[in-house]
Structure formats: structure tokens, C-alpha cells
Amino acid sequence: SFTVLKDPNTAGTMKDIKAQFKFLMTLRETINDNVALINKIEELRHSLQNDYNTRDEEKAARDMDTRLYEIESHLFDVKLTGAREDAFRNPNKIYGRLAALGSDLTRYGADFKPTNQQVEVYKVLSNRLAKQHVVFEILMEDDYWDSEKK
């Protein structure tokens, strides 16, 4: 067993460090929630490939894929190529912005509580994520009811 001690050279208090840790755990949960929604959409989009027998089914699958892609495009940059210029071509989406917030907190704010601005940015981003969850759930409900009518 061992004891983790506070860095004696930091001006941050234990209260600040605990506040930062709590905020970072909340941020991590939100990032994981974002990734889980991305994975769910990716699985659905994959299942739509070649999963049809008629032209009508093919059109419905392609339409659903387009609608899912639209939601997914808000969650992360679906056009990433790995090139350095990606950041100039497309703005960061929810995932990239949440990750940047986490990096900012740990790189420049180590041992200090989150700033009011960081908390506000988190609220904006988590609200955007919540909106995409709602859009996704509505799409799934609409698709379910449409398929039940047939």
C-alpha cells in the first residue's frame, strides 16, 4: 500500500484538486456517452449495408443511413483523414471539443478547480450531446413505428 501526497510546490488546495477530479470524472462520463452513441450509430449504419431485398428496402436503408450520418456528423469529425490540415477543413465536433476541454484542464490547470469558463463550455457541449441523443431517439422511434405500419 502507498499514500499519494499533494505536490508541495503547487498552489492548488486539496479542495481545488478534489473539485478538478470530480469535474474530470464527469467529463470522462460525458465523453464515454458520446463515444457510446457514435458506436451505436456505426453499428446501425453497418447493419444497413446490403441488408435489403427490394428497391424500396434499399431506398429506406440509404435514407436511414443518411439520417444517421447527419447525427453522427455532430458527434465527431466524420471526414477525418489524418492529415494535419483536418483542423482547418472542418471544425471540431462534440467529441473533439470535450477532449480539448479535458486536455486544457489537465495540462494548464493541474491542481486547480475548473474555471467558470471551463464549466460553462462543458454545459454547452453536454447540452449539444443531449440534443443529439434526443434526435437519435426520435429517429429510432419514428423508424420503429414506420416499420410496424408495413
PDB file of N, CA and C in Angstrom, residues 21-123:
ATOM      1  N   PHE A  21     -10.876  16.806  -9.907  1.00  0.00           N
ATOM      2  CA  PHE A  21     -11.049  15.376 -10.112  1.00  0.00           C
ATOM      3  C   PHE A  21     -12.518  15.040 -10.369  1.00  0.00           C
ATOM      4  N   LYS A  22     -13.412  15.605  -9.566  1.00  0.00           N
ATOM      5  CA  LYS A  22     -14.841  15.355  -9.736  1.00  0.00           C
ATOM      6  C   LYS A  22     -15.300  15.828 -11.115  1.00  0.00           C
ATOM      7  N   PHE A  23     -14.849  17.004 -11.526  1.00  0.00           N
ATOM      8  CA  PHE A  23     -15.218  17.545 -12.829  1.00  0.00           C
ATOM      9  C   PHE A  23     -14.669  16.665 -13.948  1.00  0.00           C
ATOM     10  N   LEU A  24     -13.422  16.222 -13.810  1.00  0.00           N
ATOM     11  CA  LEU A  24     -12.823  15.367 -14.838  1.00  0.00           C
ATOM     12  C   LEU A  24     -13.541  14.021 -14.952  1.00  0.00           C
ATOM     13  N   MET A  25     -14.026  13.481 -13.852  1.00  0.00           N
ATOM     14  CA  MET A  25     -14.776  12.228 -13.905  1.00  0.00           C
ATOM     15  C   MET A  25     -16.114  12.435 -14.620  1.00  0.00           C
ATOM     16  N   THR A  26     -16.747  13.565 -14.374  1.00  0.00           N
ATOM     17  CA  THR A  26     -17.990  13.898 -15.082  1.00  0.00           C
ATOM     18  C   THR A  26     -17.713  14.071 -16.573  1.00  0.00           C
ATOM     19  N   LEU A  27     -16.626  14.755 -16.889  1.00  0.00           N
ATOM     20  CA  LEU A  27     -16.235  14.950 -18.282  1.00  0.00           C
ATOM     21  C   LEU A  27     -15.961  13.610 -18.956  1.00  0.00           C
ATOM     22  N   ARG A  28     -15.270  12.726 -18.262  1.00  0.00           N
ATOM     23  CA  ARG A  28     -14.980  11.396 -18.810  1.00  0.00           C
ATOM     24  C   ARG A  28     -16.272  10.631 -19.105  1.00  0.00           C
ATOM     25  N   GLU A  29     -17.232  10.697 -18.195  1.00  0.00           N
ATOM     26  CA  GLU A  29     -18.514  10.023 -18.406  1.00  0.00           C
ATOM     27  C   GLU A  29     -19.228  10.585 -19.634  1.00  0.00           C
ATOM     28  N   THR A  30     -19.146  11.889 -19.828  1.00  0.00           N
ATOM     29  CA  THR A  30     -19.785  12.526 -20.977  1.00  0.00           C
ATOM     30  C   THR A  30     -19.090  12.115 -22.272  1.00  0.00           C
ATOM     31  N   ILE A  31     -17.773  12.066 -22.251  1.00  0.00           N
ATOM     32  CA  ILE A  31     -17.023  11.607 -23.427  1.00  0.00           C
ATOM     33  C   ILE A  31     -17.398  10.164 -23.737  1.00  0.00           C
ATOM     34  N   ASN A  32     -17.474   9.321 -22.725  1.00  0.00           N
ATOM     35  CA  ASN A  32     -17.853   7.923 -22.928  1.00  0.00           C
ATOM     36  C   ASN A  32     -19.279   7.809 -23.480  1.00  0.00           C
ATOM     37  N   ASP A  33     -20.160   8.666 -23.026  1.00  0.00           N
ATOM     38  CA  ASP A  33     -21.530   8.694 -23.526  1.00  0.00           C
ATOM     39  C   ASP A  33     -21.533   9.073 -25.013  1.00  0.00           C
ATOM     40  N   ASN A  34     -20.731  10.060 -25.368  1.00  0.00           N
ATOM     41  CA  ASN A  34     -20.601  10.473 -26.767  1.00  0.00           C
ATOM     42  C   ASN A  34     -20.095   9.312 -27.621  1.00  0.00           C
ATOM     43  N   VAL A  35     -19.070   8.630 -27.137  1.00  0.00           N
ATOM     44  CA  VAL A  35     -18.491   7.505 -27.878  1.00  0.00           C
ATOM     45  C   VAL A  35     -19.490   6.357 -27.993  1.00  0.00           C
ATOM     46  N   ALA A  36     -20.257   6.109 -26.949  1.00  0.00           N
ATOM     47  CA  ALA A  36     -21.254   5.038 -26.996  1.00  0.00           C
ATOM     48  C   ALA A  36     -22.309   5.326 -28.067  1.00  0.00           C
ATOM     49  N   LEU A  37     -22.712   6.578 -28.187  1.00  0.00           N
ATOM     50  CA  LEU A  37     -23.687   6.938 -29.218  1.00  0.00           C
ATOM     51  C   LEU A  37     -23.070   6.796 -30.608  1.00  0.00           C
ATOM     52  N   ILE A  38     -21.823   7.200 -30.757  1.00  0.00           N
ATOM     53  CA  ILE A  38     -21.120   7.019 -32.036  1.00  0.00           C
ATOM     54  C   ILE A  38     -21.081   5.533 -32.395  1.00  0.00           C
ATOM     55  N   ASN A  39     -20.712   4.693 -31.448  1.00  0.00           N
ATOM     56  CA  ASN A  39     -20.628   3.249 -31.701  1.00  0.00           C
ATOM     57  C   ASN A  39     -21.980   2.666 -32.077  1.00  0.00           C
ATOM     58  N   LYS A  40     -23.029   3.102 -31.398  1.00  0.00           N
ATOM     59  CA  LYS A  40     -24.377   2.608 -31.698  1.00  0.00           C
ATOM     60  C   LYS A  40     -24.762   2.983 -33.134  1.00  0.00           C
ATOM     61  N   ILE A  41     -24.480   4.225 -33.505  1.00  0.00           N
ATOM     62  CA  ILE A  41     -24.797   4.681 -34.863  1.00  0.00           C
ATOM     63  C   ILE A  41     -23.972   3.917 -35.887  1.00  0.00           C
ATOM     64  N   GLU A  42     -22.689   3.718 -35.607  1.00  0.00           N
ATOM     65  CA  GLU A  42     -21.830   2.970 -36.534  1.00  0.00           C
ATOM     66  C   GLU A  42     -22.339   1.547 -36.732  1.00  0.00           C
ATOM     67  N   GLU A  43     -22.756   0.901 -35.655  1.00  0.00           N
ATOM     68  CA  GLU A  43     -23.290  -0.456 -35.765  1.00  0.00           C
ATOM     69  C   GLU A  43     -24.563  -0.472 -36.619  1.00  0.00           C
ATOM     70  N   LEU A  44     -25.426   0.507 -36.401  1.00  0.00           N
ATOM     71  CA  LEU A  44     -26.661   0.583 -37.193  1.00  0.00           C
ATOM     72  C   LEU A  44     -26.346   0.840 -38.659  1.00  0.00           C
ATOM     73  N   ARG A  45     -25.437   1.759 -38.914  1.00  0.00           N
ATOM     74  CA  ARG A  45     -25.090   2.074 -40.306  1.00  0.00           C
ATOM     75  C   ARG A  45     -24.473   0.852 -40.989  1.00  0.00           C
ATOM     76  N   HIS A  46     -23.667   0.118 -40.253  1.00  0.00           N
ATOM     77  CA  HIS A  46     -23.062  -1.091 -40.827  1.00  0.00           C
ATOM     78  C   HIS A  46     -24.129  -2.130 -41.131  1.00  0.00           C
ATOM     79  N   SER A  47     -25.100  -2.263 -40.239  1.00  0.00           N
ATOM     80  CA  SER A  47     -26.155  -3.263 -40.447  1.00  0.00           C
ATOM     81  C   SER A  47     -27.047  -2.920 -41.641  1.00  0.00           C
ATOM     82  N   LEU A  48     -27.062  -1.644 -42.031  1.00  0.00           N
ATOM     83  CA  LEU A  48     -27.885  -1.228 -43.164  1.00  0.00           C
ATOM     84  C   LEU A  48     -27.246  -1.555 -44.515  1.00  0.00           C
ATOM     85  N   GLN A  49     -25.975  -1.862 -44.510  1.00  0.00           N
ATOM     86  CA  GLN A  49     -25.293  -2.159 -45.767  1.00  0.00           C
ATOM     87  C   GLN A  49     -25.744  -3.511 -46.298  1.00  0.00           C
ATOM     88  N   ASN A  50     -26.271  -3.498 -47.483  1.00  0.00           N
ATOM     89  CA  ASN A  50     -26.708  -4.718 -48.169  1.00  0.00           C
ATOM     90  C   ASN A  50     -27.754  -5.512 -47.398  1.00  0.00           C
ATOM     91  N   ASP A  51     -28.478  -4.857 -46.522  1.00  0.00           N
ATOM     92  CA  ASP A  51     -29.493  -5.546 -45.723  1.00  0.00           C
ATOM     93  C   ASP A  51     -30.883  -5.232 -46.279  1.00  0.00           C
ATOM     94  N   TYR A  52     -31.080  -5.555 -47.558  1.00  0.00           N
ATOM     95  CA  TYR A  52     -32.353  -5.281 -48.192  1.00  0.00           C
ATOM     96  C   TYR A  52     -32.551  -6.246 -49.358  1.00  0.00           C
ATOM     97  N   ASN A  53     -33.817  -6.464 -49.694  1.00  0.00           N
ATOM     98  CA  ASN A  53     -34.160  -7.402 -50.768  1.00  0.00           C
ATOM     99  C   ASN A  53     -34.823  -6.722 -51.959  1.00  0.00           C
ATOM    100  N   THR A  54     -35.414  -5.552 -51.713  1.00  0.00           N
ATOM    101  CA  THR A  54     -36.120  -4.862 -52.792  1.00  0.00           C
ATOM    102  C   THR A  54     -35.562  -3.446 -52.945  1.00  0.00           C
ATOM    103  N   ARG A  55     -35.949  -2.796 -54.021  1.00  0.00           N
ATOM    104  CA  ARG A  55     -35.523  -1.401 -54.251  1.00  0.00           C
ATOM    105  C   ARG A  55     -36.075  -0.478 -53.164  1.00  0.00           C
ATOM    106  N   ASP A  56     -37.297  -0.737 -52.723  1.00  0.00           N
ATOM    107  CA  ASP A  56     -37.886   0.080 -51.657  1.00  0.00           C
ATOM    108  C   ASP A  56     -37.099  -0.072 -50.359  1.00  0.00           C
ATOM    109  N   GLU A  57     -36.714  -1.298 -50.037  1.00  0.00           N
ATOM    110  CA  GLU A  57     -35.910  -1.542 -48.843  1.00  0.00           C
ATOM    111  C   GLU A  57     -34.540  -0.882 -48.973  1.00  0.00           C
ATOM    112  N   GLU A  58     -33.966  -0.943 -50.164  1.00  0.00           N
ATOM    113  CA  GLU A  58     -32.660  -0.307 -50.391  1.00  0.00           C
ATOM    114  C   GLU A  58     -32.771   1.206 -50.186  1.00  0.00           C
ATOM    115  N   LYS A  59     -33.824   1.803 -50.743  1.00  0.00           N
ATOM    116  CA  LYS A  59     -34.024   3.244 -50.574  1.00  0.00           C
ATOM    117  C   LYS A  59     -34.209   3.591 -49.104  1.00  0.00           C
ATOM    118  N   ALA A  60     -35.004   2.807 -48.396  1.00  0.00           N
ATOM    119  CA  ALA A  60     -35.229   3.051 -46.965  1.00  0.00           C
ATOM    120  C   ALA A  60     -33.922   2.931 -46.182  1.00  0.00           C
ATOM    121  N   ALA A  61     -33.103   1.927 -46.518  1.00  0.00           N
ATOM    122  CA  ALA A  61     -31.820   1.744 -45.840  1.00  0.00           C
ATOM    123  C   ALA A  61     -30.889   2.922 -46.112  1.00  0.00           C
ATOM    124  N   ARG A  62     -30.846   3.362 -47.340  1.00  0.00           N
ATOM    125  CA  ARG A  62     -29.985   4.504 -47.692  1.00  0.00           C
ATOM    126  C   ARG A  62     -30.478   5.788 -47.028  1.00  0.00           C
ATOM    127  N   ASP A  63     -31.787   5.964 -46.969  1.00  0.00           N
ATOM    128  CA  ASP A  63     -32.349   7.145 -46.289  1.00  0.00           C
ATOM    129  C   ASP A  63     -32.001   7.121 -44.800  1.00  0.00           C
ATOM    130  N   MET A  64     -32.146   5.966 -44.176  1.00  0.00           N
ATOM    131  CA  MET A  64     -31.812   5.839 -42.759  1.00  0.00           C
ATOM    132  C   MET A  64     -30.322   6.097 -42.541  1.00  0.00           C
ATOM    133  N   ASP A  65     -29.490   5.564 -43.417  1.00  0.00           N
ATOM    134  CA  ASP A  65     -28.055   5.784 -43.305  1.00  0.00           C
ATOM    135  C   ASP A  65     -27.733   7.277 -43.367  1.00  0.00           C
ATOM    136  N   THR A  66     -28.378   7.990 -44.259  1.00  0.00           N
ATOM    137  CA  THR A  66     -28.158   9.436 -44.387  1.00  0.00           C
ATOM    138  C   THR A  66     -28.572  10.162 -43.115  1.00  0.00           C
ATOM    139  N   ARG A  67     -29.684   9.767 -42.548  1.00  0.00           N
ATOM    140  CA  ARG A  67     -30.175  10.409 -41.319  1.00  0.00           C
ATOM    141  C   ARG A  67     -29.251  10.105 -40.138  1.00  0.00           C
ATOM    142  N   LEU A  68     -28.767   8.872 -40.066  1.00  0.00           N
ATOM    143  CA  LEU A  68     -27.825   8.511 -39.004  1.00  0.00           C
ATOM    144  C   LEU A  68     -26.498   9.256 -39.171  1.00  0.00           C
ATOM    145  N   TYR A  69     -26.048   9.361 -40.409  1.00  0.00           N
ATOM    146  CA  TYR A  69     -24.806  10.074 -40.704  1.00  0.00           C
ATOM    147  C   TYR A  69     -24.898  11.531 -40.257  1.00  0.00           C
ATOM    148  N   GLU A  70     -26.054  12.128 -40.453  1.00  0.00           N
ATOM    149  CA  GLU A  70     -26.253  13.526 -40.040  1.00  0.00           C
ATOM    150  C   GLU A  70     -26.069  13.674 -38.532  1.00  0.00           C
ATOM    151  N   ILE A  71     -26.640  12.771 -37.764  1.00  0.00           N
ATOM    152  CA  ILE A  71     -26.471  12.817 -36.307  1.00  0.00           C
ATOM    153  C   ILE A  71     -25.008  12.598 -35.953  1.00  0.00           C
ATOM    154  N   GLU A  72     -24.422  11.582 -36.560  1.00  0.00           N
ATOM    155  CA  GLU A  72     -23.030  11.232 -36.267  1.00  0.00           C
ATOM    156  C   GLU A  72     -22.084  12.391 -36.582  1.00  0.00           C
ATOM    157  N   SER A  73     -22.393  13.152 -37.623  1.00  0.00           N
ATOM    158  CA  SER A  73     -21.510  14.245 -38.022  1.00  0.00           C
ATOM    159  C   SER A  73     -21.465  15.368 -36.990  1.00  0.00           C
ATOM    160  N   HIS A  74     -22.418  15.408 -36.075  1.00  0.00           N
ATOM    161  CA  HIS A  74     -22.378  16.379 -34.984  1.00  0.00           C
ATOM    162  C   HIS A  74     -21.527  15.866 -33.815  1.00  0.00           C
ATOM    163  N   LEU A  75     -21.344  14.560 -33.740  1.00  0.00           N
ATOM    164  CA  LEU A  75     -20.643  13.958 -32.613  1.00  0.00           C
ATOM    165  C   LEU A  75     -19.134  13.965 -32.774  1.00  0.00           C
ATOM    166  N   PHE A  76     -18.653  13.762 -34.015  1.00  0.00           N
ATOM    167  CA  PHE A  76     -17.211  13.811 -34.286  1.00  0.00           C
ATOM    168  C   PHE A  76     -17.008  14.101 -35.754  1.00  0.00           C
ATOM    169  N   ASP A  77     -15.798  14.472 -36.108  1.00  0.00           N
ATOM    170  CA  ASP A  77     -15.498  14.813 -37.500  1.00  0.00           C
ATOM    171  C   ASP A  77     -15.435  13.533 -38.314  1.00  0.00           C
ATOM    172  N   VAL A  78     -16.494  13.266 -39.058  1.00  0.00           N
ATOM    173  CA  VAL A  78     -16.585  12.030 -39.840  1.00  0.00           C
ATOM    174  C   VAL A  78     -15.722  12.096 -41.102  1.00  0.00           C
ATOM    175  N   LYS A  79     -15.119  13.241 -41.365  1.00  0.00           N
ATOM    176  CA  LYS A  79     -14.298  13.405 -42.558  1.00  0.00           C
ATOM    177  C   LYS A  79     -12.803  13.436 -42.243  1.00  0.00           C
ATOM    178  N   LEU A  80     -12.423  12.987 -41.058  1.00  0.00           N
ATOM    179  CA  LEU A  80     -11.003  12.975 -40.685  1.00  0.00           C
ATOM    180  C   LEU A  80     -10.197  12.129 -41.656  1.00  0.00           C
ATOM    181  N   THR A  81      -9.081  12.678 -42.089  1.00  0.00           N
ATOM    182  CA  THR A  81      -8.198  11.936 -42.983  1.00  0.00           C
ATOM    183  C   THR A  81      -6.888  11.584 -42.303  1.00  0.00           C
ATOM    184  N   GLY A  82      -6.609  12.235 -41.191  1.00  0.00           N
ATOM    185  CA  GLY A  82      -5.333  12.039 -40.517  1.00  0.00           C
ATOM    186  C   GLY A  82      -4.315  13.093 -40.906  1.00  0.00           C
ATOM    187  N   ALA A  83      -4.664  13.917 -41.870  1.00  0.00           N
ATOM    188  CA  ALA A  83      -3.757  14.981 -42.293  1.00  0.00           C
ATOM    189  C   ALA A  83      -3.780  16.123 -41.285  1.00  0.00           C
ATOM    190  N   ARG A  84      -2.666  16.832 -41.207  1.00  0.00           N
ATOM    191  CA  ARG A  84      -2.592  17.956 -40.272  1.00  0.00           C
ATOM    192  C   ARG A  84      -3.609  19.039 -40.613  1.00  0.00           C
ATOM    193  N   GLU A  85      -4.001  19.110 -41.859  1.00  0.00           N
ATOM    194  CA  GLU A  85      -4.918  20.160 -42.298  1.00  0.00           C
ATOM    195  C   GLU A  85      -6.369  19.893 -41.905  1.00  0.00           C
ATOM    196  N   ASP A  86      -6.661  18.729 -41.345  1.00  0.00           N
ATOM    197  CA  ASP A  86      -8.039  18.414 -40.969  1.00  0.00           C
ATOM    198  C   ASP A  86      -8.656  19.495 -40.092  1.00  0.00           C
ATOM    199  N   ALA A  87      -7.879  20.003 -39.156  1.00  0.00           N
ATOM    200  CA  ALA A  87      -8.404  21.016 -38.231  1.00  0.00           C
ATOM    201  C   ALA A  87      -8.799  22.289 -38.962  1.00  0.00           C
ATOM    202  N   PHE A  88      -8.192  22.541 -40.106  1.00  0.00           N
ATOM    203  CA  PHE A  88      -8.535  23.736 -40.881  1.00  0.00           C
ATOM    204  C   PHE A  88      -9.730  23.493 -41.787  1.00  0.00           C
ATOM    205  N   ARG A  89      -9.923  22.246 -42.186  1.00  0.00           N
ATOM    206  CA  ARG A  89     -11.008  21.914 -43.112  1.00  0.00           C
ATOM    207  C   ARG A  89     -12.357  21.841 -42.409  1.00  0.00           C
ATOM    208  N   ASN A  90     -12.368  21.258 -41.248  1.00  0.00           N
ATOM    209  CA  ASN A  90     -13.618  21.027 -40.533  1.00  0.00           C
ATOM    210  C   ASN A  90     -13.440  21.400 -39.060  1.00  0.00           C
ATOM    211  N   PRO A  91     -14.407  22.088 -38.494  1.00  0.00           N
ATOM    212  CA  PRO A  91     -14.296  22.420 -37.074  1.00  0.00           C
ATOM    213  C   PRO A  91     -14.467  21.169 -36.213  1.00  0.00           C
ATOM    214  N   ASN A  92     -13.891  21.199 -35.027  1.00  0.00           N
ATOM    215  CA  ASN A  92     -14.066  20.099 -34.089  1.00  0.00           C
ATOM    216  C   ASN A  92     -15.538  19.952 -33.748  1.00  0.00           C
ATOM    217  N   LYS A  93     -15.941  18.717 -33.553  1.00  0.00           N
ATOM    218  CA  LYS A  93     -17.312  18.424 -33.158  1.00  0.00           C
ATOM    219  C   LYS A  93     -17.334  18.169 -31.652  1.00  0.00           C
ATOM    220  N   ILE A  94     -18.426  17.653 -31.149  1.00  0.00           N
ATOM    221  CA  ILE A  94     -18.595  17.497 -29.703  1.00  0.00           C
ATOM    222  C   ILE A  94     -17.453  16.690 -29.095  1.00  0.00           C
ATOM    223  N   TYR A  95     -17.123  15.541 -29.696  1.00  0.00           N
ATOM    224  CA  TYR A  95     -16.061  14.704 -29.125  1.00  0.00           C
ATOM    225  C   TYR A  95     -14.733  15.463 -29.045  1.00  0.00           C
ATOM    226  N   GLY A  96     -14.337  16.088 -30.125  1.00  0.00           N
ATOM    227  CA  GLY A  96     -13.066  16.809 -30.155  1.00  0.00           C
ATOM    228  C   GLY A  96     -13.022  17.957 -29.168  1.00  0.00           C
ATOM    229  N   ARG A  97     -14.144  18.611 -29.013  1.00  0.00           N
ATOM    230  CA  ARG A  97     -14.197  19.749 -28.085  1.00  0.00           C
ATOM    231  C   ARG A  97     -14.163  19.283 -26.625  1.00  0.00           C
ATOM    232  N   LEU A  98     -14.857  18.181 -26.340  1.00  0.00           N
ATOM    233  CA  LEU A  98     -14.785  17.626 -24.979  1.00  0.00           C
ATOM    234  C   LEU A  98     -13.357  17.172 -24.658  1.00  0.00           C
ATOM    235  N   ALA A  99     -12.712  16.528 -25.628  1.00  0.00           N
ATOM    236  CA  ALA A  99     -11.332  16.080 -25.427  1.00  0.00           C
ATOM    237  C   ALA A  99     -10.402  17.268 -25.221  1.00  0.00           C
ATOM    238  N   ALA A 100     -10.615  18.335 -25.977  1.00  0.00           N
ATOM    239  CA  ALA A 100      -9.797  19.539 -25.825  1.00  0.00           C
ATOM    240  C   ALA A 100     -10.003  20.163 -24.445  1.00  0.00           C
ATOM    241  N   LEU A 101     -11.230  20.140 -23.967  1.00  0.00           N
ATOM    242  CA  LEU A 101     -11.511  20.656 -22.632  1.00  0.00           C
ATOM    243  C   LEU A 101     -10.771  19.841 -21.580  1.00  0.00           C
ATOM    244  N   GLY A 102     -10.797  18.522 -21.726  1.00  0.00           N
ATOM    245  CA  GLY A 102     -10.070  17.663 -20.785  1.00  0.00           C
ATOM    246  C   GLY A 102      -8.579  17.929 -20.831  1.00  0.00           C
ATOM    247  N   SER A 103      -8.048  18.113 -22.006  1.00  0.00           N
ATOM    248  CA  SER A 103      -6.622  18.407 -22.161  1.00  0.00           C
ATOM    249  C   SER A 103      -6.288  19.740 -21.504  1.00  0.00           C
ATOM    250  N   ASP A 104      -7.136  20.721 -21.710  1.00  0.00           N
ATOM    251  CA  ASP A 104      -6.925  22.038 -21.110  1.00  0.00           C
ATOM    252  C   ASP A 104      -6.923  21.951 -19.588  1.00  0.00           C
ATOM    253  N   LEU A 105      -7.848  21.179 -19.055  1.00  0.00           N
ATOM    254  CA  LEU A 105      -7.946  21.040 -17.599  1.00  0.00           C
ATOM    255  C   LEU A 105      -6.714  20.378 -16.998  1.00  0.00           C
ATOM    256  N   THR A 106      -6.216  19.363 -17.662  1.00  0.00           N
ATOM    257  CA  THR A 106      -5.096  18.610 -17.081  1.00  0.00           C
ATOM    258  C   THR A 106      -3.739  19.200 -17.424  1.00  0.00           C
ATOM    259  N   ARG A 107      -3.649  19.875 -18.548  1.00  0.00           N
ATOM    260  CA  ARG A 107      -2.355  20.422 -18.959  1.00  0.00           C
ATOM    261  C   ARG A 107      -2.079  21.759 -18.311  1.00  0.00           C
ATOM    262  N   TYR A 108      -3.058  22.654 -18.341  1.00  0.00           N
ATOM    263  CA  TYR A 108      -2.817  24.016 -17.879  1.00  0.00           C
ATOM    264  C   TYR A 108      -3.445  24.322 -16.524  1.00  0.00           C
ATOM    265  N   GLY A 109      -4.298  23.439 -16.054  1.00  0.00           N
ATOM    266  CA  GLY A 109      -4.974  23.722 -14.801  1.00  0.00           C
ATOM    267  C   GLY A 109      -4.738  22.670 -13.744  1.00  0.00           C
ATOM    268  N   ALA A 110      -3.640  21.940 -13.882  1.00  0.00           N
ATOM    269  CA  ALA A 110      -3.367  20.860 -12.925  1.00  0.00           C
ATOM    270  C   ALA A 110      -3.401  21.405 -11.498  1.00  0.00           C
ATOM    271  N   ASP A 111      -4.103  20.717 -10.660  1.00  0.00           N
ATOM    272  CA  ASP A 111      -4.218  21.024  -9.239  1.00  0.00           C
ATOM    273  C   ASP A 111      -5.093  22.228  -8.925  1.00  0.00           C
ATOM    274  N   PHE A 112      -5.848  22.706  -9.900  1.00  0.00           N
ATOM    275  CA  PHE A 112      -6.758  23.814  -9.644  1.00  0.00           C
ATOM    276  C   PHE A 112      -8.164  23.413 -10.054  1.00  0.00           C
ATOM    277  N   LYS A 113      -9.150  23.996  -9.379  1.00  0.00           N
ATOM    278  CA  LYS A 113     -10.537  23.696  -9.743  1.00  0.00           C
ATOM    279  C   LYS A 113     -10.806  24.245 -11.133  1.00  0.00           C
ATOM    280  N   PRO A 114     -11.813  23.688 -11.824  1.00  0.00           N
ATOM    281  CA  PRO A 114     -12.158  24.196 -13.157  1.00  0.00           C
ATOM    282  C   PRO A 114     -12.588  25.662 -13.080  1.00  0.00           C
ATOM    283  N   THR A 115     -12.258  26.401 -14.107  1.00  0.00           N
ATOM    284  CA  THR A 115     -12.670  27.804 -14.146  1.00  0.00           C
ATOM    285  C   THR A 115     -14.152  27.883 -14.500  1.00  0.00           C
ATOM    286  N   ASN A 116     -14.750  29.032 -14.264  1.00  0.00           N
ATOM    287  CA  ASN A 116     -16.152  29.234 -14.632  1.00  0.00           C
ATOM    288  C   ASN A 116     -16.352  29.026 -16.132  1.00  0.00           C
ATOM    289  N   GLN A 117     -15.365  29.477 -16.931  1.00  0.00           N
ATOM    290  CA  GLN A 117     -15.458  29.325 -18.373  1.00  0.00           C
ATOM    291  C   GLN A 117     -15.421  27.849 -18.780  1.00  0.00           C
ATOM    292  N   GLN A 118     -14.570  27.068 -18.141  1.00  0.00           N
ATOM    293  CA  GLN A 118     -14.497  25.639 -18.455  1.00  0.00           C
ATOM    294  C   GLN A 118     -15.804  24.943 -18.100  1.00  0.00           C
ATOM    295  N   VAL A 119     -16.383  25.294 -16.989  1.00  0.00           N
ATOM    296  CA  VAL A 119     -17.675  24.722 -16.583  1.00  0.00           C
ATOM    297  C   VAL A 119     -18.754  25.118 -17.588  1.00  0.00           C
ATOM    298  N   GLU A 120     -18.745  26.367 -18.026  1.00  0.00           N
ATOM    299  CA  GLU A 120     -19.733  26.830 -18.989  1.00  0.00           C
ATOM    300  C   GLU A 120     -19.570  26.117 -20.333  1.00  0.00           C
ATOM    301  N   VAL A 121     -18.337  25.945 -20.795  1.00  0.00           N
ATOM    302  CA  VAL A 121     -18.091  25.215 -22.048  1.00  0.00           C
ATOM    303  C   VAL A 121     -18.608  23.794 -21.916  1.00  0.00           C
ATOM    304  N   TYR A 122     -18.355  23.164 -20.781  1.00  0.00           N
ATOM    305  CA  TYR A 122     -18.849  21.802 -20.561  1.00  0.00           C
ATOM    306  C   TYR A 122     -20.377  21.761 -20.669  1.00  0.00           C
ATOM    307  N   LYS A 123     -21.050  22.730 -20.064  1.00  0.00           N
ATOM    308  CA  LYS A 123     -22.521  22.757 -20.115  1.00  0.00           C
ATOM    309  C   LYS A 123     -23.012  22.875 -21.552  1.00  0.00           C
TER     310      LYS A 123
END
